[in-house]
mmCIF file of C-alpha atoms in Angstrom:
data_model
loop_
_atom_site.group_PDB
_atom_site.id
_atom_site.type_symbol
_atom_site.label_atom_id
_atom_site.label_comp_id
_atom_site.label_asym_id
_atom_site.label_seq_id
_atom_site.Cartn_x
_atom_site.Cartn_y
_atom_site.Cartn_z
ATOM 1 C CA MET A 25 18.458 9.873 -38.324
ATOM 2 C CA THR A 26 16.206 12.336 -38.380
ATOM 3 C CA VAL A 27 17.120 15.104 -41.501
ATOM 4 C CA LEU A 28 17.352 18.266 -42.477
ATOM 5 C CA THR A 29 14.416 19.185 -44.607
ATOM 6 C CA GLY A 30 12.494 22.522 -46.142
ATOM 7 C CA ARG A 31 12.102 24.782 -44.067
ATOM 8 C CA ALA A 32 14.298 23.891 -41.176
ATOM 9 C CA CYS A 33 17.072 22.519 -43.152
ATOM 10 C CA PHE A 34 16.948 26.963 -44.485
ATOM 11 C CA SER A 35 16.488 27.792 -41.511
ATOM 12 C CA ALA A 36 20.014 26.120 -39.591
ATOM 13 C CA VAL A 37 22.095 27.562 -43.421
ATOM 14 C CA ALA A 38 20.659 31.417 -42.718
ATOM 15 C CA VAL A 39 21.698 30.937 -38.927
ATOM 16 C CA LEU A 40 25.273 28.893 -39.696
ATOM 17 C CA THR A 41 25.790 31.678 -42.694
ATOM 18 C CA SER A 42 25.079 34.486 -41.066
ATOM 19 C CA ALA A 43 27.127 33.513 -37.839
ATOM 20 C CA ARG A 44 30.298 31.884 -39.608
ATOM 21 C CA ASN A 45 32.833 34.456 -39.302
ATOM 22 C CA GLU A 46 31.925 35.546 -35.522
ATOM 23 C CA VAL A 47 31.828 31.756 -34.428
ATOM 24 C CA ARG A 48 35.599 31.233 -36.813
ATOM 25 C CA LEU A 49 36.539 34.009 -34.453
ATOM 26 C CA ILE A 50 35.721 32.770 -31.543
ATOM 27 C CA VAL A 51 37.244 29.291 -32.421
ATOM 28 C CA MET A 52 39.767 30.833 -33.189
ATOM 29 C CA ASN A 53 40.352 31.909 -29.818
ATOM 30 C CA LEU A 54 40.083 29.130 -27.837
ATOM 31 C CA GLN A 55 42.465 27.365 -30.474
ATOM 32 C CA SER A 56 45.240 29.542 -29.646
ATOM 33 C CA ILE A 57 44.109 29.417 -26.044
ATOM 34 C CA ALA A 58 44.495 25.045 -26.326
ATOM 35 C CA SER A 59 47.649 25.864 -27.949
ATOM 36 C CA PRO A 60 51.160 25.151 -26.418
ATOM 37 C CA GLN A 61 52.334 28.225 -27.436
ATOM 38 C CA PHE A 62 50.142 29.998 -26.127
ATOM 39 C CA ASN A 63 51.309 30.743 -22.002
ATOM 40 C CA ARG A 64 50.526 33.145 -19.351
ATOM 41 C CA ASN A 65 52.965 35.871 -20.053
ATOM 42 C CA THR A 66 51.370 35.243 -23.316
ATOM 43 C CA ARG A 67 47.718 36.326 -22.303
ATOM 44 C CA SER A 68 49.198 39.478 -20.434
ATOM 45 C CA SER A 69 50.636 41.204 -23.345
ATOM 46 C CA SER A 70 47.774 40.315 -25.772
ATOM 47 C CA SER A 71 45.839 43.465 -24.470
ATOM 48 C CA ASN A 72 44.199 43.817 -28.054
ATOM 49 C CA SER A 73 42.729 40.173 -27.807
ATOM 50 C CA PRO A 74 38.842 40.618 -27.474
ATOM 51 C CA THR A 75 37.498 38.104 -24.216
ATOM 52 C CA TYR A 76 34.773 35.798 -24.545
ATOM 53 C CA GLY A 77 32.176 35.567 -21.976
ATOM 54 C CA GLY A 78 28.667 33.701 -21.952
ATOM 55 C CA ARG A 79 26.781 35.590 -25.050
ATOM 56 C CA GLU A 80 29.857 33.859 -27.385
ATOM 57 C CA MET A 81 29.759 31.216 -25.389
ATOM 58 C CA SER A 82 26.076 30.601 -26.066
ATOM 59 C CA LEU A 83 26.381 31.577 -29.751
ATOM 60 C CA LEU A 84 28.664 29.254 -29.817
ATOM 61 C CA VAL A 85 26.924 26.534 -27.940
ATOM 62 C CA LEU A 86 23.899 27.561 -29.773
ATOM 63 C CA VAL A 87 25.429 27.279 -33.749
ATOM 64 C CA LEU A 88 27.660 24.094 -32.500
ATOM 65 C CA SER A 89 24.222 22.605 -32.303
ATOM 66 C CA ILE A 90 22.619 23.088 -35.342
ATOM 67 C CA ALA A 91 25.386 21.726 -36.973
ATOM 68 C CA PHE A 92 25.770 18.911 -35.117
ATOM 69 C CA SER A 93 22.503 17.483 -33.910
ATOM 70 C CA PRO A 94 19.604 16.639 -36.589
ATOM 71 C CA CYS A 95 17.075 19.144 -36.025
ATOM 72 C CA ALA A 96 13.445 18.406 -35.025
ATOM 73 C CA ALA A 97 10.814 20.950 -35.497
ATOM 74 C CA ASP A 98 10.020 21.651 -31.417
ATOM 75 C CA VAL A 99 8.700 25.326 -32.561
ATOM 76 C CA GLY A 100 5.693 25.455 -34.588
ATOM 77 C CA ASP A 101 4.609 22.683 -34.443
ATOM 78 C CA PHE A 102 2.438 20.336 -31.686
ATOM 79 C CA SER A 103 2.450 16.856 -33.495
ATOM 80 C CA PRO A 104 5.318 15.347 -31.780
ATOM 81 C CA CYS A 105 4.170 16.199 -28.507
ATOM 82 C CA LEU A 106 -0.442 16.034 -28.948
ATOM 83 C CA HIS A 107 -0.346 12.659 -26.594
ATOM 84 C CA PHE A 108 -0.096 15.487 -23.880
ATOM 85 C CA PHE A 109 -3.459 16.447 -24.853
ATOM 86 C CA TYR A 110 -6.369 14.326 -24.063
ATOM 87 C CA LYS A 111 -7.735 12.298 -27.755
ATOM 88 C CA SER A 112 -4.683 13.994 -28.727
ATOM 89 C CA TRP A 113 -6.531 17.421 -29.128
ATOM 90 C CA PRO A 114 -5.106 20.947 -27.981
ATOM 91 C CA PRO A 115 -6.849 23.806 -26.634
ATOM 92 C CA LYS A 116 -8.834 25.562 -29.275
ATOM 93 C CA GLY A 117 -9.092 29.389 -29.676
ATOM 94 C CA LEU A 118 -5.818 30.274 -28.958
ATOM 95 C CA GLU A 119 -3.445 31.825 -30.837
ATOM 96 C CA GLY A 120 0.358 31.508 -30.434
ATOM 97 C CA THR A 121 3.640 29.353 -30.667
ATOM 98 C CA PRO A 122 3.363 25.814 -29.979
ATOM 99 C CA ILE A 123 6.623 24.405 -27.727
ATOM 100 C CA CYS A 124 6.861 20.682 -27.571
ATOM 101 C CA GLN A 125 9.230 20.734 -23.615
ATOM 102 C CA ARG A 126 12.164 18.536 -25.024
ATOM 103 C CA TYR A 127 15.287 18.058 -22.458
ATOM 104 C CA ASN A 128 18.075 15.527 -22.593
ATOM 105 C CA ASN A 129 16.238 14.233 -25.896
ATOM 106 C CA SER A 130 13.030 13.382 -24.316
ATOM 107 C CA TYR A 131 9.220 15.545 -24.433
ATOM 108 C CA TYR A 132 8.068 15.903 -21.609
ATOM 109 C CA PHE A 133 5.184 18.640 -21.723
ATOM 110 C CA ALA A 134 3.570 20.872 -24.556
ATOM 111 C CA THR A 135 3.090 24.422 -24.218
ATOM 112 C CA LEU A 136 1.127 27.620 -26.526
ATOM 113 C CA TYR A 137 4.148 30.561 -26.004
ATOM 114 C CA SER A 138 3.303 34.271 -26.718
ATOM 115 C CA ARG A 139 6.122 35.836 -28.502
ATOM 116 C CA TYR A 140 5.052 39.645 -27.632
ATOM 117 C CA ARG A 141 4.469 38.507 -23.300
ATOM 118 C CA ARG A 142 7.117 36.400 -23.609
ATOM 119 C CA ALA A 143 5.098 34.363 -21.543
ATOM 120 C CA PRO A 144 3.295 31.176 -22.420
ATOM 121 C CA TRP A 145 -0.799 31.402 -22.547
ATOM 122 C CA PHE A 146 -0.697 27.620 -21.260
ATOM 123 C CA SER A 147 1.021 24.151 -21.014
ATOM 124 C CA GLY A 148 -0.129 20.775 -21.537
ATOM 125 C CA TYR A 149 0.458 18.020 -19.222
ATOM 126 C CA LEU A 150 0.017 14.431 -18.092
ATOM 127 C CA TYR A 151 -0.001 13.927 -14.529
ATOM 128 C CA THR A 152 2.251 11.748 -12.469
ATOM 129 C CA VAL A 153 2.483 10.878 -8.499
ATOM 130 C CA PRO A 154 5.569 12.311 -7.684
ATOM 131 C CA THR A 155 7.786 10.666 -5.612
ATOM 132 C CA GLY A 156 11.527 12.093 -4.084
ATOM 133 C CA LYS A 157 12.376 16.262 -3.845
ATOM 134 C CA ARG A 158 12.164 18.460 -5.756
ATOM 135 C CA PRO A 159 14.795 19.114 -8.382
ATOM 136 C CA THR A 160 16.996 22.098 -7.428
ATOM 137 C CA ALA A 161 16.432 24.957 -10.258
ATOM 138 C CA SER A 162 18.122 25.415 -12.874
ATOM 139 C CA TRP A 163 16.477 27.730 -15.547
ATOM 140 C CA LYS A 164 16.707 27.006 -18.831
ATOM 141 C CA TYR A 165 15.603 29.010 -22.170
ATOM 142 C CA GLU A 166 13.783 27.427 -25.957
ATOM 143 C CA PRO A 167 17.031 27.880 -28.887
ATOM 144 C CA GLN A 168 14.279 27.613 -31.764
ATOM 145 C CA LEU A 169 12.819 30.689 -30.127
ATOM 146 C CA ALA A 170 15.872 32.755 -30.768
ATOM 147 C CA TYR A 171 17.337 30.663 -33.885
ATOM 148 C CA PRO A 172 14.331 28.452 -35.599
ATOM 149 C CA GLY A 173 17.283 25.814 -36.631
ATOM 150 C CA ALA A 174 18.487 25.526 -33.744
ATOM 151 C CA ASP A 175 18.681 22.200 -31.105
ATOM 152 C CA GLY A 176 14.994 21.196 -30.317
ATOM 153 C CA ASN A 177 15.907 20.455 -26.609
ATOM 154 C CA MET A 178 15.908 23.562 -24.360
ATOM 155 C CA MET A 179 19.155 24.854 -22.672
ATOM 156 C CA PRO A 180 21.067 26.144 -19.257
ATOM 157 C CA PHE A 181 21.531 29.718 -19.343
ATOM 158 C CA LEU A 182 25.128 29.748 -18.419
ATOM 159 C CA PRO A 183 27.022 32.345 -16.520
ATOM 160 C CA GLY A 184 27.638 36.118 -18.294
ATOM 161 C CA PRO A 185 25.713 37.840 -20.995
ATOM 162 C CA VAL A 186 22.783 36.474 -22.713
ATOM 163 C CA ASP A 187 22.612 35.653 -26.661
ATOM 164 C CA GLN A 188 20.698 38.724 -28.016
ATOM 165 C CA ASN A 189 18.715 36.962 -30.430
ATOM 166 C CA VAL A 190 17.765 35.055 -27.448
ATOM 167 C CA VAL A 191 16.586 38.273 -25.148
ATOM 168 C CA GLU A 192 14.732 39.303 -27.904
ATOM 169 C CA SER A 193 12.947 35.876 -27.959
ATOM 170 C CA GLN A 194 11.454 34.625 -24.883
ATOM 171 C CA ALA A 195 12.523 35.705 -20.851
ATOM 172 C CA VAL A 196 15.510 35.214 -19.829
ATOM 173 C CA LYS A 197 16.739 35.019 -15.892
ATOM 174 C CA LEU A 198 17.233 38.681 -15.544
ATOM 175 C CA ASP A 199 13.078 39.930 -15.741
ATOM 176 C CA TYR A 200 12.455 38.096 -12.899
ATOM 177 C CA ILE A 201 15.706 39.726 -10.322
ATOM 178 C CA ASN A 202 15.204 41.960 -8.631
ATOM 179 C CA SER A 203 11.532 41.960 -9.284
ATOM 180 C CA THR A 204 8.031 42.245 -7.604
ATOM 181 C CA PHE A 205 6.825 39.118 -9.219
ATOM 182 C CA SER A 206 8.119 35.408 -8.931
ATOM 183 C CA ARG A 207 8.625 32.754 -11.071
ATOM 184 C CA GLY A 208 4.642 31.146 -11.467
ATOM 185 C CA HIS A 209 5.013 27.848 -12.915
ATOM 186 C CA LEU A 210 2.103 26.723 -14.954
ATOM 187 C CA ASN A 211 3.052 23.173 -15.557
ATOM 188 C CA PRO A 212 4.626 22.915 -11.624
ATOM 189 C CA SER A 213 7.663 19.712 -10.543
ATOM 190 C CA LEU A 214 4.266 18.667 -8.291
ATOM 191 C CA HIS A 215 2.784 16.820 -10.665
ATOM 192 C CA HIS A 216 5.840 15.232 -11.794
ATOM 193 C CA GLN A 217 7.182 11.578 -10.343
ATOM 194 C CA THR A 218 10.143 10.926 -11.992
ATOM 195 C CA HIS A 219 13.628 13.757 -11.293
ATOM 196 C CA ALA A 220 13.869 13.758 -15.146
ATOM 197 C CA CYS A 221 10.327 15.423 -16.059
ATOM 198 C CA ARG A 222 10.504 17.848 -13.012
ATOM 199 C CA SER A 223 13.437 19.370 -14.277
ATOM 200 C CA ALA A 224 11.933 19.863 -17.605
ATOM 201 C CA THR A 225 9.151 21.780 -15.497
ATOM 202 C CA PHE A 226 12.378 24.543 -15.019
ATOM 203 C CA THR A 227 12.064 26.210 -18.571
ATOM 204 C CA LEU A 228 11.301 30.094 -18.319
ATOM 205 C CA THR A 229 8.742 29.297 -21.450
ATOM 206 C CA ASN A 230 6.492 27.459 -18.785
ATOM 207 C CA VAL A 231 6.315 30.817 -16.213
ATOM 208 C CA VAL A 232 4.986 33.303 -16.092
ATOM 209 C CA PRO A 233 5.573 36.481 -13.409
ATOM 210 C CA GLN A 234 3.395 35.097 -10.666
ATOM 211 C CA LYS A 235 3.079 37.250 -6.806
ATOM 212 C CA THR A 236 4.380 34.755 -4.432
ATOM 213 C CA GLY A 237 1.657 35.449 -2.286
ATOM 214 C CA SER A 238 -0.349 33.660 -4.557
ATOM 215 C CA ASN A 239 2.595 31.691 -5.772
ATOM 216 C CA ASP A 240 3.311 29.768 -2.462
ATOM 217 C CA GLY A 241 -0.055 30.937 -0.712
ATOM 218 C CA PRO A 242 -3.198 29.561 -2.593
ATOM 219 C CA TRP A 243 -2.175 28.522 -5.693
ATOM 220 C CA GLU A 244 0.036 26.200 -4.204
ATOM 221 C CA VAL A 245 -2.875 24.698 -2.061
ATOM 222 C CA LEU A 246 -4.574 24.103 -4.662
ATOM 223 C CA GLU A 247 -2.073 22.599 -6.731
ATOM 224 C CA GLN A 248 -1.420 19.870 -3.740
ATOM 225 C CA ALA A 249 -4.801 19.397 -3.851
ATOM 226 C CA VAL A 250 -5.383 18.474 -7.472
ATOM 227 C CA ASN A 251 -2.492 15.704 -7.037
ATOM 228 C CA ASN A 252 -4.285 14.547 -3.384
ATOM 229 C CA THR A 253 -7.437 14.527 -5.710
ATOM 230 C CA LEU A 254 -6.003 12.327 -8.557
ATOM 231 C CA SER A 255 -2.887 10.389 -7.021
ATOM 232 C CA ALA A 256 -6.302 8.781 -5.033
ATOM 233 C CA TYR A 257 -9.093 8.718 -7.379
ATOM 234 C CA CYS A 258 -7.590 8.469 -10.715
ATOM 235 C CA LEU A 259 -7.281 5.297 -12.450
ATOM 236 C CA THR A 260 -5.922 6.025 -15.546
ATOM 237 C CA GLU A 261 -3.885 9.659 -17.175
ATOM 238 C CA ALA A 262 -4.940 12.269 -16.294
ATOM 239 C CA TYR A 263 -4.714 15.232 -18.931
ATOM 240 C CA ILE A 264 -4.184 19.060 -17.369
ATOM 241 C CA VAL A 265 -3.410 22.523 -18.946
ATOM 242 C CA THR A 266 -3.028 25.755 -16.801
ATOM 243 C CA GLY A 267 -2.876 28.699 -18.511
ATOM 244 C CA ILE A 268 -3.469 32.458 -17.935
ATOM 245 C CA ILE A 269 -6.145 35.084 -18.730
ATOM 246 C CA PRO A 270 -4.946 38.526 -19.525
ATOM 247 C CA TYR A 271 -6.087 42.398 -18.678
ATOM 248 C CA ARG A 272 -9.036 43.303 -20.260
ATOM 249 C CA ASP A 273 -6.365 46.760 -21.335
ATOM 250 C CA ASN A 274 -2.883 46.432 -21.641
ATOM 251 C CA ASP A 275 -1.092 44.923 -19.326
ATOM 252 C CA PRO A 276 1.392 45.654 -17.124
ATOM 253 C CA ARG A 277 5.708 44.355 -18.062
ATOM 254 C CA ILE A 278 8.270 43.536 -16.358
ATOM 255 C CA LYS A 279 11.472 44.982 -17.163
ATOM 256 C CA ASN A 280 9.171 46.276 -19.636
ATOM 257 C CA ARG A 281 9.298 43.035 -21.709
ATOM 258 C CA VAL A 282 7.390 40.139 -19.663
ATOM 259 C CA ALA A 283 3.547 40.814 -19.463
ATOM 260 C CA VAL A 284 2.138 39.822 -16.312
ATOM 261 C CA PRO A 285 -1.415 37.979 -16.383
ATOM 262 C CA GLU A 286 -4.341 38.824 -13.727
ATOM 263 C CA TYR A 287 -5.897 35.323 -13.279
ATOM 264 C CA MET A 288 -4.346 31.955 -13.867
ATOM 265 C CA TRP A 289 -6.601 28.892 -14.510
ATOM 266 C CA SER A 290 -6.176 25.535 -14.076
ATOM 267 C CA ALA A 291 -8.594 22.627 -15.516
ATOM 268 C CA TYR A 292 -8.103 18.892 -15.188
ATOM 269 C CA CYS A 293 -9.887 15.763 -17.282
ATOM 270 C CA CYS A 294 -9.660 12.294 -15.716
ATOM 271 C CA PRO A 295 -11.821 10.439 -17.957
ATOM 272 C CA LYS A 296 -12.149 7.362 -15.889
ATOM 273 C CA TYR A 297 -11.695 7.714 -11.716
ATOM 274 C CA ASN A 298 -12.847 5.376 -8.879
ATOM 275 C CA GLN A 299 -17.280 5.669 -8.405
ATOM 276 C CA SER A 300 -16.174 5.567 -5.384
ATOM 277 C CA LEU A 301 -15.860 9.125 -4.746
ATOM 278 C CA PRO A 302 -16.009 10.951 -1.180
ATOM 279 C CA GLU A 303 -19.798 13.841 -1.496
ATOM 280 C CA GLU A 304 -17.228 16.836 -1.147
ATOM 281 C CA LEU A 305 -15.721 15.446 -5.098
ATOM 282 C CA LYS A 306 -18.161 14.268 -6.738
ATOM 283 C CA ASP A 307 -18.064 17.528 -8.739
ATOM 284 C CA THR A 308 -14.557 17.083 -9.379
ATOM 285 C CA PHE A 309 -15.098 14.238 -11.935
ATOM 286 C CA PRO A 310 -14.535 13.641 -14.772
ATOM 287 C CA THR A 311 -13.463 17.784 -15.222
ATOM 288 C CA PHE A 312 -12.421 19.925 -12.450
ATOM 289 C CA ALA A 313 -10.984 24.383 -13.162
ATOM 290 C CA ALA A 314 -9.821 26.601 -11.083
ATOM 291 C CA VAL A 315 -9.240 30.081 -11.815
ATOM 292 C CA GLY A 316 -6.683 32.291 -9.061
ATOM 293 C CA ARG A 317 -6.691 36.321 -9.419
ATOM 294 C CA ASN A 318 -2.974 37.656 -9.605
ATOM 295 C CA ASP A 319 -3.776 40.873 -8.513
ATOM 296 C CA ARG A 320 -5.125 41.752 -5.149
ATOM 297 C CA ASN A 321 -6.433 44.550 -6.660
ATOM 298 C CA SER A 322 -8.618 43.385 -9.429
ATOM 299 C CA THR A 323 -12.691 42.988 -9.600
ATOM 300 C CA GLU A 324 -14.808 40.689 -7.347
ATOM 301 C CA GLU A 325 -17.016 39.098 -10.501
ATOM 302 C CA ILE A 326 -14.171 36.519 -11.244
ATOM 303 C CA VAL A 327 -12.755 35.736 -8.043
ATOM 304 C CA PRO A 328 -14.207 36.804 -4.581
ATOM 305 C CA ILE A 329 -11.731 37.716 -1.855
ATOM 306 C CA ASP A 330 -12.335 36.437 1.489
ATOM 307 C CA LYS A 331 -11.725 39.152 3.633
ATOM 308 C CA THR A 332 -10.265 37.078 6.660
ATOM 309 C CA ALA A 333 -7.835 36.112 4.893
ATOM 310 C CA LYS A 334 -4.464 37.012 6.546
ATOM 311 C CA LYS A 335 -2.142 39.517 5.091
ATOM 312 C CA PRO A 336 0.779 38.219 2.861
ATOM 313 C CA ILE A 337 -2.089 35.979 1.288
ATOM 314 C CA TRP A 338 -4.538 38.522 1.042
ATOM 315 C CA GLY A 339 -6.281 39.343 -2.132
ATOM 316 C CA TYR A 340 -4.964 36.184 -3.996
ATOM 317 C CA ASP A 341 -7.900 34.041 -3.830
ATOM 318 C CA VAL A 342 -8.677 30.349 -5.918
ATOM 319 C CA ARG A 343 -12.143 29.291 -7.224
ATOM 320 C CA THR A 344 -12.539 25.945 -8.259
ATOM 321 C CA MET A 345 -16.078 25.372 -10.822
ATOM 322 C CA PRO A 346 -17.097 23.391 -13.210
ATOM 323 C CA LEU A 347 -14.872 23.433 -16.556
ATOM 324 C CA GLU A 348 -17.806 25.225 -18.602
ATOM 325 C CA THR A 349 -18.207 28.163 -16.344
ATOM 326 C CA LEU A 350 -13.869 28.434 -17.295
ATOM 327 C CA GLU A 351 -14.643 28.462 -20.451
ATOM 328 C CA MET A 352 -17.487 30.935 -19.743
ATOM 329 C CA TYR A 353 -14.981 32.708 -18.606
ATOM 330 C CA LEU A 354 -11.769 32.516 -21.806
ATOM 331 C CA LYS A 355 -14.860 32.848 -23.715
ATOM 332 C CA ASP A 356 -15.042 36.816 -22.048
ATOM 333 C CA ARG A 357 -11.829 37.926 -21.883
ATOM 334 C CA PHE A 358 -10.854 36.810 -25.572
ATOM 335 C CA ASN A 359 -13.338 37.275 -26.689
ATOM 336 C CA THR A 360 -13.485 34.309 -28.892
ATOM 337 C CA THR A 361 -14.794 30.813 -28.096
ATOM 338 C CA VAL A 362 -11.969 28.385 -26.012
ATOM 339 C CA SER A 363 -12.298 24.755 -25.627
ATOM 340 C CA VAL A 364 -9.633 23.668 -23.063
ATOM 341 C CA PHE A 365 -10.747 19.318 -23.386
ATOM 342 C CA TYR A 366 -12.475 17.621 -26.183
ATOM 343 C CA GLU A 367 -15.933 17.542 -26.114
ATOM 344 C CA ARG A 368 -14.941 18.605 -22.599
ATOM 345 C CA CYS A 369 -13.899 14.843 -21.703
ATOM 346 C CA ALA A 370 -16.843 13.165 -22.299
ATOM 347 C CA GLU A 371 -15.863 10.056 -22.112
ATOM 348 C CA SER A 372 -18.080 7.421 -20.637
ATOM 349 C CA ASN A 373 -16.735 6.443 -17.457
#
């Protein structure tokens, strides 16, 4: 069993100490409800008794998870999940908070998260041939962004108000409700085989505000094309990294909270592949990259617009390109060298 040490142990103690009184009141109230003396008449006559909803229960769950679960440093360090990157080498050049995405005590992918944007810079994962149906969306959040000493497993949003520390540290479901944006997966459910692996992708630390015309249009076509290509021709592990390109200046935000990207990008590395490739796919191995528009009003120097596209998807085009070209655009926008794969996936086939 992993024990709490160093900074993680200090963080857990700090959270437990600060929350002690509030949790004690919650527990006392729950105990009174469970008591035989607590009946319907008692409830109706106790007008001064507090009512506990989603926020209090969320806090109780978070604190109990610290008290009764071994704590792992799943936020702030890629060490436990380096195997999701080619040669255990995460993309270089971008700064953010690493998250090893843990669900039901298993790691499923890795994310570099921006606390300031309340959205990810990228997610890295291993592709597996999908089977079965897409899971029903059960959206989750990352407890360790709100409470550093909390359990590292992503947790589902409970009904009712969300704990304020969670609200301040990351996106929540309310951010996307009645907005003009969909929840755009960076690591899509489509690219995974097991139900658990697919379910793990439904965390808001893995999504960005994406226009429906992109998410349900050209970007979905790209995800399916990558699925078809890798399932047919990649012989061993395929490593995928999908991320975003911000606006040059001020990013628009939904609900004045979650930053909207101007573009989305994706790249894969398949070091071992079938040499009998059809002519149209010979430039897609061992690496492949693409950039998709998320704003139909953006200029066309990165991704041109197909003027013949139908109105719902007009302006949300995707352009495929060599990995080197993608990295050129990333360098230009981030004003630093960005390397997606170790030595650009240059292993001899």
